[in-house]
CSV table of C-alpha atoms in Angstrom, one decimal:
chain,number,residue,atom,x,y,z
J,150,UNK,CA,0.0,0.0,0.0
J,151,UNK,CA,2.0,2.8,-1.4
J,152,UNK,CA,1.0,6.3,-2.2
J,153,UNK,CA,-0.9,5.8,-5.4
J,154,UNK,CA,-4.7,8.0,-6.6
J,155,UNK,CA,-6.7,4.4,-6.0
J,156,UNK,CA,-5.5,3.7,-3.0
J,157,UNK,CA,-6.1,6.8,-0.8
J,158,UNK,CA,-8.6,10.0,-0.5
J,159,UNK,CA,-7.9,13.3,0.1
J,160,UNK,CA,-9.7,14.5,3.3
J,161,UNK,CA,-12.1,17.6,3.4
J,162,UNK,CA,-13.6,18.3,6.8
J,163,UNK,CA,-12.8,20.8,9.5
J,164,UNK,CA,-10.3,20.3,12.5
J,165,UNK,CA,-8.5,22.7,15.1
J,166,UNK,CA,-7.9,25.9,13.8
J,167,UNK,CA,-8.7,25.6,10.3
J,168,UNK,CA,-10.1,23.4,7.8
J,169,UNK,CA,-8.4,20.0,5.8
J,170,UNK,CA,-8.7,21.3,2.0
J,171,UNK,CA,-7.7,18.5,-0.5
J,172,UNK,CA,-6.2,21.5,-2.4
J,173,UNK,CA,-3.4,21.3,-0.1
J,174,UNK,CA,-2.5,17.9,-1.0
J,175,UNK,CA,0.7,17.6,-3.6
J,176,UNK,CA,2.1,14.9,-5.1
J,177,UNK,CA,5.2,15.8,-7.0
J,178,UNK,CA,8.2,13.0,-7.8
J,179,UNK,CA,9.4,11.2,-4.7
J,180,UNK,CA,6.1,11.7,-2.1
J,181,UNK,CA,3.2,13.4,-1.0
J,182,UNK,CA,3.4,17.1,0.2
J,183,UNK,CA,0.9,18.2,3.3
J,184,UNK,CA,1.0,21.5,2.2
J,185,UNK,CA,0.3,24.2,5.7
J,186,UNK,CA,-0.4,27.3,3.3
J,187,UNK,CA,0.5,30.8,3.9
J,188,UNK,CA,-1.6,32.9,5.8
J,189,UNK,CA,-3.9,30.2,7.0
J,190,UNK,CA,-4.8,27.4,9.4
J,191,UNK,CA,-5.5,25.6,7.4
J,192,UNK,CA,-3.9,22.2,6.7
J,193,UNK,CA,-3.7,18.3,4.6
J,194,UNK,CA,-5.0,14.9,5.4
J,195,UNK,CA,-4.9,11.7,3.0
J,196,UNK,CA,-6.7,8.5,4.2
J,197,UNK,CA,-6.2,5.0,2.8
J,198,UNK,CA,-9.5,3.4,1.0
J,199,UNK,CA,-8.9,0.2,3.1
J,200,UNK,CA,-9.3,-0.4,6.8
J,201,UNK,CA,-7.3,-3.0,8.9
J,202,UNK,CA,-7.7,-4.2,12.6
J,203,UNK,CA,-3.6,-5.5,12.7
J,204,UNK,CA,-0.9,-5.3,10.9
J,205,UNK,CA,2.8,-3.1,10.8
J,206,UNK,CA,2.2,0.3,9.4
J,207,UNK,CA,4.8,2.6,8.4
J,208,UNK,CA,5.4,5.7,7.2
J,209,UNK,CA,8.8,7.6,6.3
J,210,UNK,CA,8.4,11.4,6.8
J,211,UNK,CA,9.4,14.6,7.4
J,212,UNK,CA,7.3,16.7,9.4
J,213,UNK,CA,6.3,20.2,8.7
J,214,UNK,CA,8.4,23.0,10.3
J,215,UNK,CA,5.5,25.2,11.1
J,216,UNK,CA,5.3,26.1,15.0
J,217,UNK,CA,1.7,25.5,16.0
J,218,UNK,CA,1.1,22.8,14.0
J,219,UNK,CA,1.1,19.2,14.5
J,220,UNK,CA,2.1,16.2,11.7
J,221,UNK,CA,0.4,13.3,12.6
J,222,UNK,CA,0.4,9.3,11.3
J,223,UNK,CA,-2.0,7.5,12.5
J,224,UNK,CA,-4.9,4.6,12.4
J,225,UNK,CA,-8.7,6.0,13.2
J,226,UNK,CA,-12.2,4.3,12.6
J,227,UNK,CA,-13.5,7.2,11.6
J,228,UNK,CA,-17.5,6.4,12.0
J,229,UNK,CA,-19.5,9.5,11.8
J,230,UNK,CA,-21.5,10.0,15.2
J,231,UNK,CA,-19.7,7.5,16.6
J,232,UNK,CA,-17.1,7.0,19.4
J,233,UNK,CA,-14.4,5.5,17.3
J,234,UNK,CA,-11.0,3.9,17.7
J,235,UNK,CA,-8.0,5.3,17.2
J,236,UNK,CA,-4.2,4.9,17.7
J,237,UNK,CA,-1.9,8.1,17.4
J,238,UNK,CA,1.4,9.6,16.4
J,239,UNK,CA,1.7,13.2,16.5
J,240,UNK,CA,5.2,15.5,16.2
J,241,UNK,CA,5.5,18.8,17.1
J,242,UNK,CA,6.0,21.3,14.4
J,243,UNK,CA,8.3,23.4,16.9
J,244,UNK,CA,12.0,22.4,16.9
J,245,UNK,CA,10.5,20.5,20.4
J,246,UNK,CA,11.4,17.2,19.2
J,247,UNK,CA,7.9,15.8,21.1
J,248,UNK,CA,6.2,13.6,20.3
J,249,UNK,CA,3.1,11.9,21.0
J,250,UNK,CA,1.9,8.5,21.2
J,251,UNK,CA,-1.7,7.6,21.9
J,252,UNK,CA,-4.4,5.0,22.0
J,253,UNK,CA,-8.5,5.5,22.1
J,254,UNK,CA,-10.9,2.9,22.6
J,255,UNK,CA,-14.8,3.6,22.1
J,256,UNK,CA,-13.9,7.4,21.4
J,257,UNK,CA,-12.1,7.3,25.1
J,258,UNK,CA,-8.3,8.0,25.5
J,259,UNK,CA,-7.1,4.7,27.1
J,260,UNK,CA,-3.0,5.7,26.9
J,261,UNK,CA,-1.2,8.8,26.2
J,262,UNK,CA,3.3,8.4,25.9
J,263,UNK,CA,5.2,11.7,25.3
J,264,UNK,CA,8.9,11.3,24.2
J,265,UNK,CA,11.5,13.6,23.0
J,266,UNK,CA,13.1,12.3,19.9
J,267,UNK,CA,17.0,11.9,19.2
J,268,UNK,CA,16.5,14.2,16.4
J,269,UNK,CA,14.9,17.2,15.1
J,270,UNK,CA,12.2,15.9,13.2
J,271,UNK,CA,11.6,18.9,10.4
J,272,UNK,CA,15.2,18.4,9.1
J,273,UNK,CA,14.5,14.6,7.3
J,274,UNK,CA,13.0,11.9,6.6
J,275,UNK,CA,12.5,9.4,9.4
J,276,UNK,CA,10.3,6.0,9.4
J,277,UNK,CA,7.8,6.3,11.9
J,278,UNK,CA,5.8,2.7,13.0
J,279,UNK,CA,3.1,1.5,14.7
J,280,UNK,CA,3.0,-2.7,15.2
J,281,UNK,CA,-0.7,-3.8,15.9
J,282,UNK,CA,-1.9,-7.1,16.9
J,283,UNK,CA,-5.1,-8.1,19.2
J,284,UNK,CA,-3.8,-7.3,22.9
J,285,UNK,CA,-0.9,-5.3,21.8
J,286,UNK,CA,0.6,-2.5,20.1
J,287,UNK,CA,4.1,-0.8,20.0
J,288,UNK,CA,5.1,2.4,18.5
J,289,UNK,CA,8.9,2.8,17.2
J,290,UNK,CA,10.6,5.3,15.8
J,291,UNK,CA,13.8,4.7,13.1
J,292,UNK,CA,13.4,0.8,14.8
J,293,UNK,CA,14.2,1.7,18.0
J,294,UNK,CA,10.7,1.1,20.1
J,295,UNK,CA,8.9,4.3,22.0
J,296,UNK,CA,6.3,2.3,24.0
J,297,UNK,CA,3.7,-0.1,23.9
J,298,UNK,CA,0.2,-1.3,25.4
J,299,UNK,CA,-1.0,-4.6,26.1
J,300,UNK,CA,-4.9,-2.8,27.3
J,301,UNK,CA,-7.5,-1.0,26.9
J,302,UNK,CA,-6.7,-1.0,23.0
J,303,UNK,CA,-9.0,-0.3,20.0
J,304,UNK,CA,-10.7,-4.1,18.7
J,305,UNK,CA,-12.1,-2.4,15.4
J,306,UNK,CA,-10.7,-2.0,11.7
J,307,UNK,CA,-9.4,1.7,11.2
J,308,UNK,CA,-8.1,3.3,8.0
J,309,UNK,CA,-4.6,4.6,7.9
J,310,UNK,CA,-4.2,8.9,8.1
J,311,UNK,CA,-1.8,11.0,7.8
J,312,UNK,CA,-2.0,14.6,8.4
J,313,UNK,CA,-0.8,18.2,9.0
J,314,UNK,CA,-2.9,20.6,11.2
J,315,UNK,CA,-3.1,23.9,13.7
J,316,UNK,CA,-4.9,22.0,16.5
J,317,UNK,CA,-6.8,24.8,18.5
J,318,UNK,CA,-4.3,23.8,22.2
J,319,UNK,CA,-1.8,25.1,20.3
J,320,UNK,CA,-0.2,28.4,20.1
J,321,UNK,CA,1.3,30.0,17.1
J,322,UNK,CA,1.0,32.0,14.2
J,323,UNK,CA,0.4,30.6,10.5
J,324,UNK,CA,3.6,30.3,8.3
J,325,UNK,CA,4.7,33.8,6.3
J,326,UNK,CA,5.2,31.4,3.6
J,327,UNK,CA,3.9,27.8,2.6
J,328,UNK,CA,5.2,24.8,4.8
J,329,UNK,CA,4.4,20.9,4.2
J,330,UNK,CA,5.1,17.8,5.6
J,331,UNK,CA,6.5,15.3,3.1
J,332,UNK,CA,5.8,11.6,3.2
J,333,UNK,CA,8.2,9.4,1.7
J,334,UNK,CA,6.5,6.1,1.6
J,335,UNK,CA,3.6,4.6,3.5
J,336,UNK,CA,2.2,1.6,4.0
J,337,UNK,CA,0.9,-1.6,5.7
J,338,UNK,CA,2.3,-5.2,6.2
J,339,UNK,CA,0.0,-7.8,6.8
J,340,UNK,CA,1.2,-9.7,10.7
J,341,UNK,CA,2.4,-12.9,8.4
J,342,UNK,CA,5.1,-11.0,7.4
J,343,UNK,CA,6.5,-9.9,10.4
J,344,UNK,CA,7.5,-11.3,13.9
J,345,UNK,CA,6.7,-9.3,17.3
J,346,UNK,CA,9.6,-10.9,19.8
């Protein structure tokens, strides 16, 4: 499941500060671009076409370096009027290095991680994971594991996201010029083809 027209939609909703406008969604040679425009809160989102309930799903990018904003990878349900499932990675556009890592069950927050990463993450590319299986999930960064969660985990299939947004708890001021996160690759691998240890 790489980045290819089929296999994923471009998001159009409202979130935080702004609004996801598939506008704002590139895909020039070598990625995707989740374009934070000038001026605006406004932000990106893509969303594969297929849900899954396990699996290893990865994705290699670069997040945006836009302070305020958050670029986020992550599996969600995504039922409307529902209390949905969802399991979470979200950087900090900041020069921070934070990150978060997250699990919600039945539209409840059942584990929240923060971490500083070894690395500032607007200045590459780094592969970003999240290793799924009923009664456990661990999140890893560049192969080296952040945390994992053997409770209170989601049970139902979510589609992958990825996204970059001005959530309303965070301070500061849209880019003077346009900003983007840029996703490399991502993907899913079915369990069969990896081992957990």
């Amino acid at each position: 499941m790489e980045w290819g027209g089929a296999a994923w939609t471009r998001s159009s909703h409202g979130l935080g500060r702004g609004c996801f406008d598939p506008a704002n969604v590139a895909a020039p040679e070598g990625g995707v671009r989740l374009v934070l425009p000038a001026g605006r809160c406004d932000g990106a989102e893509i969303a594969s076409a297929d849900p899954y309930s396990s699996g290893l799903i990865r994705a290699r990018l670069r997040v945006a370096d836009a302070p305020g904003s958050l670029t986020a990878f992550f599996l969600y349900e995504g039922v409307p009027g529902e209390r949905n499932d969802e399991v979470d990675v979200e950087i900090f556009g900041d020069g921070s290095r934070r990150a978060l890592f997250s699990t919600w069950k039945d539209g409840a927050q059942t584990h929240l991680a923060e971490r500083t990463l070894p690395f500032d993450p607007r200045l590459a590319v780094h592969e970003y994971a999240i290793a799924l299986r009923p009664g456990e999930v661990r999140f890893s960064v560049d192969g080296v594991e952040m945390t994992r969660w053997r409770d209170g985990l989601p049970t139902r299939a979510m589609r992958v996201l990825a996204s970059a947004w001005w959530p309303a708890w965070l301070e500061g001021a849209p880019p003077e010029e346009d900003r983007f996160a840029l996703i490399e690759s991502i993907g899913h691998t079915p369990l069969d083809d990896f081992g957990f240890g």
